[in-house]
CSV table of C-alpha atoms (C1' of nucleotides) in Angstrom, one decimal:
chain,number,residue,atom,x,y,z
A,1,MET,CA,-9.1,-28.6,0.8
A,2,ALA,CA,-10.6,-25.9,2.9
A,3,LYS,CA,-13.4,-24.0,1.2
A,4,PHE,CA,-11.9,-20.6,0.5
A,5,ASP,CA,-12.3,-18.0,-2.2
A,6,LEU,CA,-9.7,-15.3,-2.3
A,7,PHE,CA,-12.0,-13.2,-4.4
A,8,GLN,CA,-14.7,-13.3,-1.8
A,9,PHE,CA,-12.2,-12.5,1.0
A,10,VAL,CA,-13.0,-9.0,2.2
A,11,PRO,CA,-9.4,-8.1,3.3
A,12,PHE,CA,-8.1,-9.0,-0.1
A,13,ARG,CA,-10.9,-7.2,-1.9
A,14,LEU,CA,-10.3,-4.1,0.2
A,15,ASN,CA,-6.6,-4.1,-0.6
A,16,ARG,CA,-7.2,-4.5,-4.3
A,17,LEU,CA,-9.9,-2.0,-4.4
A,18,ALA,CA,-8.0,0.6,-2.5
A,19,ALA,CA,-5.0,0.2,-4.8
A,20,GLU,CA,-7.2,0.5,-7.9
A,21,VAL,CA,-9.1,3.6,-6.6
A,22,SER,CA,-5.8,5.3,-5.6
A,23,ALA,CA,-4.4,4.6,-9.1
A,24,ALA,CA,-7.6,6.1,-10.6
A,25,LEU,CA,-7.2,9.3,-8.5
A,26,SER,CA,-3.5,9.7,-8.9
A,27,ASP,CA,-4.0,11.0,-12.4
A,28,GLU,CA,-5.4,14.1,-10.7
A,29,TYR,CA,-2.9,14.8,-7.9
A,30,GLN,CA,0.1,13.0,-9.2
A,31,VAL,CA,0.2,13.6,-12.9
A,32,ARG,CA,-1.5,16.9,-12.9
A,33,TYR,CA,0.0,18.5,-9.8
A,34,GLY,CA,3.1,16.5,-9.0
A,35,LEU,CA,1.9,15.4,-5.5
A,36,ASP,CA,2.5,12.0,-4.2
A,37,ILE,CA,0.1,10.4,-1.7
A,38,PRO,CA,1.6,11.6,1.5
A,39,GLU,CA,1.9,15.1,0.1
A,40,TRP,CA,-1.7,15.0,-1.0
A,41,ARG,CA,-2.8,13.8,2.4
A,42,ILE,CA,-1.1,16.8,4.0
A,43,ILE,CA,-2.7,19.3,1.6
A,44,ALA,CA,-6.1,17.7,2.2
A,45,THR,CA,-5.7,17.7,6.0
A,46,LEU,CA,-4.6,21.3,6.1
A,47,GLY,CA,-7.2,22.4,3.6
A,48,PHE,CA,-9.9,20.7,5.5
A,49,ARG,CA,-9.1,22.3,8.8
A,50,ASP,CA,-9.1,26.1,9.0
A,51,ASP,CA,-6.6,26.3,11.7
A,52,ALA,CA,-3.0,25.2,11.6
A,53,CYS,CA,-2.0,21.8,12.9
A,54,SER,CA,1.2,19.8,13.7
A,55,ALA,CA,2.9,17.1,11.7
A,56,GLN,CA,2.0,14.8,14.5
A,57,PHE,CA,-1.6,15.5,14.1
A,58,ILE,CA,-1.5,14.8,10.3
A,59,SER,CA,0.4,11.6,11.0
A,60,GLN,CA,-2.1,10.4,13.5
A,61,CYS,CA,-5.2,11.2,11.6
A,62,THR,CA,-4.1,10.0,8.2
A,63,ARG,CA,-2.4,6.9,9.8
A,64,THR,CA,0.8,7.7,7.9
A,65,HIS,CA,4.2,7.2,9.5
A,66,LYS,CA,5.8,10.3,11.0
A,67,SER,CA,9.0,10.0,8.9
A,68,THR,CA,6.9,9.9,5.8
A,69,ILE,CA,5.0,13.0,6.8
A,70,SER,CA,8.3,14.7,7.7
A,71,ARG,CA,9.7,14.1,4.3
A,72,ALA,CA,6.5,15.2,2.6
A,73,VAL,CA,6.4,18.4,4.7
A,74,THR,CA,9.9,19.2,3.5
A,75,ALA,CA,8.9,18.7,-0.1
A,76,LEU,CA,5.9,20.9,0.3
A,77,LEU,CA,7.9,23.6,2.0
A,78,ASP,CA,10.3,23.6,-0.9
A,79,ARG,CA,7.5,24.1,-3.3
A,80,ALA,CA,6.0,26.8,-1.0
A,81,LEU,CA,2.7,25.1,-0.9
A,82,ILE,CA,2.6,25.1,2.9
A,83,GLU,CA,4.1,27.4,5.6
A,84,ARG,CA,5.6,26.3,8.9
A,85,VAL,CA,6.0,28.5,12.0
A,86,GLU,CA,7.3,27.6,15.4
A,87,ASN,CA,4.7,26.8,18.0
A,88,GLU,CA,4.9,29.3,20.8
A,89,ASP,CA,3.7,26.9,23.5
A,90,ASP,CA,5.8,23.9,22.4
A,91,ARG,CA,9.1,24.7,20.7
A,92,ARG,CA,9.5,21.1,19.6
A,93,ALA,CA,6.5,21.4,17.4
A,94,PHE,CA,5.6,23.5,14.3
A,95,GLU,CA,2.3,24.9,13.1
A,96,LEU,CA,1.6,23.9,9.5
A,97,ARG,CA,-0.8,25.7,7.3
A,98,LEU,CA,-1.5,26.1,3.6
A,99,SER,CA,0.2,29.0,1.8
A,100,ALA,CA,-1.8,31.1,-0.6
A,101,LYS,CA,-0.4,29.0,-3.4
A,102,GLY,CA,-1.3,25.8,-1.5
A,103,LYS,CA,-4.8,27.1,-1.0
A,104,ALA,CA,-5.2,27.8,-4.7
A,105,LEU,CA,-4.0,24.3,-5.5
A,106,TYR,CA,-6.4,22.8,-3.0
A,107,GLU,CA,-9.3,24.8,-4.4
A,108,GLU,CA,-8.5,23.6,-7.9
A,109,LEU,CA,-7.8,20.0,-6.9
A,110,ILE,CA,-10.7,19.2,-4.6
A,111,PRO,CA,-13.5,19.5,-7.2
A,112,ARG,CA,-11.6,17.2,-9.5
A,113,LEU,CA,-11.1,14.6,-6.8
A,114,LEU,CA,-14.7,14.7,-5.7
A,115,SER,CA,-15.8,14.3,-9.3
A,116,LYS,CA,-13.6,11.2,-9.6
A,117,GLU,CA,-15.1,9.8,-6.4
A,118,ARG,CA,-18.5,10.4,-7.8
A,119,ASP,CA,-17.6,8.5,-11.0
A,120,ILE,CA,-16.3,5.6,-9.0
A,121,LEU,CA,-19.4,5.4,-6.8
A,122,SER,CA,-21.8,6.1,-9.6
A,123,CYS,CA,-22.3,2.4,-10.0
A,124,LEU,CA,-24.2,2.5,-6.7
A,125,THR,CA,-27.7,3.9,-6.1
A,126,ALA,CA,-27.9,6.8,-3.6
A,127,GLN,CA,-29.2,4.4,-1.0
A,128,GLU,CA,-26.4,1.9,-1.6
A,129,ARG,CA,-23.9,4.7,-1.4
A,130,LYS,CA,-25.3,5.7,2.0
A,131,ASP,CA,-25.3,2.2,3.2
A,132,PHE,CA,-21.8,1.6,2.0
A,133,ALA,CA,-20.5,4.7,3.7
A,134,ALA,CA,-22.3,3.6,6.9
A,135,ALA,CA,-20.8,0.2,6.8
A,136,LEU,CA,-17.3,1.7,6.3
A,137,GLY,CA,-18.0,3.8,9.3
A,138,LYS,CA,-19.0,0.9,11.4
A,139,ILE,CA,-15.9,-1.1,10.5
A,140,GLU,CA,-13.7,2.0,11.1
A,141,ARG,CA,-15.1,2.5,14.5
A,142,SER,CA,-14.7,-1.1,15.4
A,143,LEU,CA,-11.1,-1.0,14.3
A,144,ASP,CA,-10.8,2.2,16.2
A,145,LEU,CA,-9.8,4.3,13.2
A,146,VAL,CA,-12.0,7.2,14.0
A,147,GLN,CA,-10.5,10.5,15.0
A,148,THR,CA,-12.2,13.2,17.1
A,149,ARG,CA,-12.2,16.8,16.0
A,150,HIS,CA,-9.0,17.3,18.0
A,151,GLY,CA,-7.0,14.6,16.3
A,152,GLN,CA,-6.9,12.3,19.2
A,153,LYS,CA,-8.2,8.8,18.8
A,154,ALA,CA,-11.4,8.5,20.7
A,155,ASP,CA,-10.0,6.0,23.1
A,156,ALA,CA,-7.2,8.3,24.1
A,157,TYR,CA,-9.6,10.0,26.5
B,1,MET,CA,-12.6,27.1,0.9
B,2,ALA,CA,-14.1,24.2,-0.9
B,3,LYS,CA,-16.3,22.0,1.3
B,4,PHE,CA,-14.3,18.8,1.7
B,5,ASP,CA,-13.9,16.3,4.5
B,6,LEU,CA,-11.0,13.9,4.1
B,7,PHE,CA,-12.6,11.6,6.5
B,8,GLN,CA,-15.7,11.3,4.4
B,9,PHE,CA,-13.7,10.8,1.2
B,10,VAL,CA,-14.2,7.2,0.2
B,11,PRO,CA,-10.8,6.7,-1.6
B,12,PHE,CA,-9.0,7.8,1.6
B,13,ARG,CA,-11.1,5.7,3.8
B,14,LEU,CA,-10.6,2.6,1.6
B,15,ASN,CA,-6.8,3.1,1.7
B,16,ARG,CA,-6.8,3.5,5.5
B,17,LEU,CA,-9.1,0.7,6.1
B,18,ALA,CA,-7.3,-1.7,3.8
B,19,ALA,CA,-4.0,-0.9,5.5
B,20,GLU,CA,-5.5,-1.5,8.9
B,21,VAL,CA,-7.2,-4.7,8.0
B,22,SER,CA,-4.0,-6.0,6.4
B,23,ALA,CA,-2.1,-5.2,9.6
B,24,ALA,CA,-4.7,-7.0,11.6
B,25,LEU,CA,-4.4,-10.1,9.5
B,26,SER,CA,-0.6,-10.1,9.2
B,27,ASP,CA,-0.3,-11.4,12.7
B,28,GLU,CA,-1.6,-14.7,11.3
B,29,TYR,CA,0.4,-15.1,8.1
B,30,GLN,CA,3.4,-13.0,8.8
B,31,VAL,CA,4.2,-13.5,12.5
B,32,ARG,CA,2.9,-17.0,12.7
B,33,TYR,CA,4.0,-18.4,9.3
B,34,GLY,CA,6.6,-16.0,8.1
B,35,LEU,CA,4.7,-15.2,4.9
B,36,ASP,CA,4.6,-11.7,3.5
B,37,ILE,CA,1.6,-10.4,1.6
B,38,PRO,CA,2.7,-11.4,-1.9
B,39,GLU,CA,3.7,-14.9,-0.7
B,40,TRP,CA,0.3,-15.2,1.1
B,41,ARG,CA,-1.4,-14.2,-2.1
B,42,ILE,CA,0.3,-16.9,-4.1
B,43,ILE,CA,-0.5,-19.5,-1.5
B,44,ALA,CA,-4.1,-18.4,-1.4
B,45,THR,CA,-4.5,-18.4,-5.2
B,46,LEU,CA,-2.9,-21.8,-5.6
B,47,GLY,CA,-4.9,-23.2,-2.7
B,48,PHE,CA,-8.1,-21.9,-4.1
B,49,ARG,CA,-7.6,-23.4,-7.5
B,50,ASP,CA,-7.2,-27.1,-7.8
B,51,ASP,CA,-5.2,-27.1,-10.9
B,52,ALA,CA,-1.8,-25.5,-11.4
B,53,CYS,CA,-1.5,-22.0,-12.7
B,54,SER,CA,1.2,-19.6,-14.0
B,55,ALA,CA,2.9,-16.7,-12.3
B,56,GLN,CA,1.3,-14.5,-14.9
B,57,PHE,CA,-2.1,-15.7,-13.8
B,58,ILE,CA,-1.4,-15.0,-10.2
B,59,SER,CA,0.0,-11.6,-11.0
B,60,GLN,CA,-3.1,-10.7,-13.0
B,61,CYS,CA,-5.8,-11.8,-10.7
B,62,THR,CA,-4.2,-10.5,-7.5
B,63,ARG,CA,-3.2,-7.3,-9.3
B,64,THR,CA,0.4,-7.7,-8.0
B,65,HIS,CA,3.4,-6.7,-10.1
B,66,LYS,CA,5.0,-9.6,-11.9
B,67,SER,CA,8.4,-8.9,-10.5
B,68,THR,CA,6.9,-9.0,-7.0
B,69,ILE,CA,5.3,-12.4,-7.8
B,70,SER,CA,8.5,-13.7,-9.3
B,71,ARG,CA,10.5,-12.9,-6.1
B,72,ALA,CA,7.8,-14.4,-3.9
B,73,VAL,CA,7.7,-17.5,-6.0
B,74,THR,CA,11.4,-17.9,-5.5
B,75,ALA,CA,11.1,-17.6,-1.8
B,76,LEU,CA,8.3,-20.1,-1.6
B,77,LEU,CA,10.3,-22.6,-3.7
B,78,ASP,CA,13.2,-22.2,-1.3
B,79,ARG,CA,10.9,-23.1,1.5
B,80,ALA,CA,9.4,-25.9,-0.5
B,81,LEU,CA,5.9,-24.6,0.0
B,82,ILE,CA,5.2,-24.7,-3.8
B,83,GLU,CA,6.4,-26.7,-6.7
B,84,ARG,CA,7.2,-25.5,-10.2
B,85,VAL,CA,7.2,-27.6,-13.4
B,86,GLU,CA,7.9,-26.5,-16.9
B,87,ASN,CA,4.8,-26.1,-19.1
B,88,GLU,CA,4.9,-28.6,-22.0
B,89,ASP,CA,2.9,-26.3,-24.3
B,90,ASP,CA,4.9,-23.1,-23.6
B,91,ARG,CA,8.4,-23.5,-22.4
B,92,ARG,CA,8.6,-19.9,-21.3
B,93,ALA,CA,6.0,-20.5,-18.6
B,94,PHE,CA,5.9,-22.7,-15.5
B,95,GLU,CA,3.1,-24.5,-13.8
B,96,LEU,CA,2.9,-23.6,-10.1
B,97,ARG,CA,1.1,-25.7,-7.5
B,98,LEU,CA,1.2,-26.1,-3.7
B,99,SER,CA,3.5,-28.8,-2.3
B,100,ALA,CA,2.2,-31.1,0.4
B,101,LYS,CA,3.8,-28.9,2.9
B,102,GLY,CA,2.2,-25.9,1.3
B,103,LYS,CA,-1.2,-27.5,1.3
B,104,ALA,CA,-0.8,-28.3,5.0
B,105,LEU,CA,0.1,-24.7,5.7
B,106,TYR,CA,-2.9,-23.5,3.7
B,107,GLU,CA,-5.2,-25.8,5.5
B,108,GLU,CA,-4.0,-24.5,8.8
B,109,LEU,CA,-3.9,-20.9,7.9
B,110,ILE,CA,-7.3,-20.5,6.1
B,111,PRO,CA,-9.5,-21.0,9.2
B,112,ARG,CA,-7.5,-18.5,11.1
B,113,LEU,CA,-7.8,-15.9,8.5
B,114,LEU,CA,-11.5,-16.5,8.0
B,115,SER,CA,-12.0,-16.2,11.7
B,116,LYS,CA,-10.1,-12.8,11.7
B,117,GLU,CA,-12.3,-11.7,8.8
B,118,ARG,CA,-15.4,-12.7,10.8
B,119,ASP,CA,-14.1,-10.7,13.7
B,120,ILE,CA,-13.6,-7.6,11.6
B,121,LEU,CA,-17.0,-7.8,10.0
B,122,SER,CA,-18.8,-8.8,13.2
B,123,CYS,CA,-19.7,-5.1,13.8
B,124,LEU,CA,-22.1,-5.5,10.9
B,125,THR,CA,-25.4,-7.4,10.9
B,126,ALA,CA,-25.8,-10.3,8.5
B,127,GLN,CA,-27.8,-8.1,6.1
B,128,GLU,CA,-25.3,-5.3,6.3
B,129,ARG,CA,-22.5,-7.7,5.5
B,130,LYS,CA,-24.3,-8.9,2.5
B,131,ASP,CA,-25.0,-5.4,1.3
B,132,PHE,CA,-21.5,-4.4,1.9
B,133,ALA,CA,-20.1,-7.3,-0.1
B,134,ALA,CA,-22.6,-6.6,-2.9
B,135,ALA,CA,-21.5,-2.9,-3.0
B,136,LEU,CA,-17.8,-4.0,-3.2
B,137,GLY,CA,-18.8,-6.3,-6.0
B,138,LYS,CA,-20.5,-3.5,-7.9
B,139,ILE,CA,-17.5,-1.2,-7.5
B,140,GLU,CA,-15.1,-3.9,-8.5
B,141,ARG,CA,-17.1,-4.6,-11.6
B,142,SER,CA,-17.4,-1.0,-12.6
B,143,LEU,CA,-13.6,-0.7,-12.1
B,144,ASP,CA,-13.2,-3.8,-14.1
B,145,LEU,CA,-11.5,-5.7,-11.3
B,146,VAL,CA,-13.3,-8.9,-11.8
B,147,GLN,CA,-11.6,-12.0,-13.2
B,148,THR,CA,-13.2,-14.8,-15.0
B,149,ARG,CA,-12.6,-18.4,-14.1
B,150,HIS,CA,-9.7,-18.5,-16.5
B,151,GLY,CA,-7.9,-15.6,-15.1
B,152,GLN,CA,-8.5,-13.2,-17.9
B,153,LYS,CA,-10.1,-9.9,-17.3
B,154,ALA,CA,-13.6,-10.0,-18.7
B,155,ASP,CA,-12.8,-7.2,-21.2
B,156,ALA,CA,-9.9,-9.2,-22.5
B,157,TYR,CA,-12.4,-11.1,-24.7
C,1,DC,C1',15.0,22.3,41.4
C,2,DT,C1',16.2,17.9,39.4
C,3,DA,C1',15.9,13.6,37.2
C,4,DA,C1',13.2,10.3,34.5
C,5,DG,C1',10.3,9.6,31.1
C,6,DA,C1',7.3,11.2,27.2
C,7,DT,C1',6.8,13.6,22.9
C,8,DA,C1',7.8,16.4,18.2
C,9,DG,C1',10.4,16.1,14.4
C,10,DT,C1',14.6,14.6,11.6
C,11,DC,C1',17.7,11.4,9.9
C,12,DT,C1',20.0,7.0,8.7
C,13,DC,C1',19.4,2.4,7.4
C,14,DA,C1',17.3,-1.7,5.7
C,15,DT,C1',13.3,-3.5,3.3
C,16,DT,C1',9.9,-3.4,-0.2
C,17,DT,C1',8.3,-2.4,-4.5
C,18,DG,C1',7.7,-0.8,-9.2
C,19,DC,C1',9.9,0.1,-13.5
C,20,DA,C1',12.3,-1.2,-17.3
C,21,DA,C1',15.8,-3.7,-19.5
C,22,DC,C1',16.7,-8.3,-20.6
C,23,DC,C1',16.5,-13.3,-22.2
C,24,DA,C1',14.0,-17.0,-24.0
C,25,DT,C1',10.2,-18.5,-26.4
C,26,DC,C1',6.0,-18.2,-28.9
C,27,DT,C1',3.0,-16.3,-32.8
C,28,DA,C1',1.9,-14.3,-37.0
C,29,DA,C1',2.7,-12.3,-41.3
C,30,DA,C1',5.4,-11.8,-45.4
D,1,DT,C1',11.4,-20.1,-43.7
D,2,DT,C1',12.5,-15.6,-41.8
D,3,DT,C1',11.5,-11.9,-39.2
D,4,DA,C1',9.0,-8.6,-36.2
D,5,DG,C1',6.4,-8.3,-32.5
D,6,DA,C1',4.2,-10.2,-28.3
D,7,DT,C1',4.6,-12.7,-24.0
D,8,DG,C1',6.4,-15.3,-19.5
D,9,DG,C1',9.6,-14.7,-16.3
D,10,DT,C1',14.0,-12.7,-14.0
D,11,DT,C1',17.0,-9.2,-12.5
D,12,DG,C1',19.3,-4.6,-11.6
D,13,DC,C1',18.3,-0.3,-10.2
D,14,DA,C1',16.0,3.5,-8.1
D,15,DA,C1',12.3,5.4,-5.5
D,16,DA,C1',9.3,5.0,-1.5
D,17,DT,C1',8.5,3.5,3.1
D,18,DG,C1',8.8,2.0,8.0
D,19,DA,C1',11.7,1.1,12.0
D,20,DG,C1',14.1,3.0,15.2
D,21,DA,C1',18.0,5.9,16.9
D,22,DC,C1',18.7,10.6,18.0
D,23,DT,C1',18.2,15.7,19.4
D,24,DA,C1',15.6,19.0,21.5
D,25,DT,C1',12.0,20.1,24.4
D,26,DC,C1',8.3,19.3,27.5
D,27,DT,C1',6.1,17.1,31.7
D,28,DT,C1',5.8,15.1,36.0
D,29,DA,C1',7.2,12.9,40.3
D,30,DG,C1',10.0,13.5,44.1
DNA sequence: CTAAGATAGTCTCATTTGCAACCATCTAAA
DNA sequence: TTTAGATGGTTGCAAATGAGACTATCTTAG
């Protein structure tokens, strides 16, 4: 039989780890604030950027399907956590931004999530964390996952 | 606004990276062999272990829901890639093992997947790969994701 | 200007998945 | 024993998701 250890296989480990970490965080945004993952990603993207952005942008940079984003946008609009205005320049698109209520939620949620992240990574030394993040970055770049500031993939230029 | 960068947020990066890596691998087991992820996990687990194991074991150590495993087992039985025999000691449970056909598929698939994994990690130096794997291991252990040889979580003792 | 193709976003449909009820069997305690 | 609870596995159902069609709008080539 071929020598193979599923538990040493990096793709498997990444999947399992990502699922577990997501579950650990979901207590915060899901149980506490009733957000699912796509909704949380929209809040996070809008909160991170000062200016408004389109659903398309969010879809691209979070690598989430546009139909999933569309549904989550509708849900967030219903809860008045975000606002949507027609784009003057392109009337197919909308500008999305956090509402005051959405900003408040964002401000409250972020510290909790960062704290969870710290917990999860607290098993690594500072140097190990740095190296780990650097390795993630390298893999992301080699898989072409990195976005520029304008939300286009780097190779789109 | 709270200082927060979604693209520096490790849980998000893990999710995105895991999805992307899975997609890169699925060409091999999905397109080429018609296996979905749960099916591939079963094949991998059975191939890795010489002796038979239960659906429960596979479910636990791959962290995949038992109903998902149950359905995938049925599909693999239909394709005669695995075999199932009643367990003498516990007649609720079944012993699962690869069939000859399943073993052949396993032997063919594994080198392809390992090669893909190598490709994905080829952006790291040997030392970086080692450190990366070590960091994954530490996080897994701190999240209690590690299984013993007998398929029980370490803290189950 | 017009036509052809690209793009933003929504919607429907099929697939996947988790949850939970369920059955059969096992274990332990009275 | 008998009975209550735990466990292995299956199945029905509902929620989540991606694919892809579709509308409306934009862009570009002629």
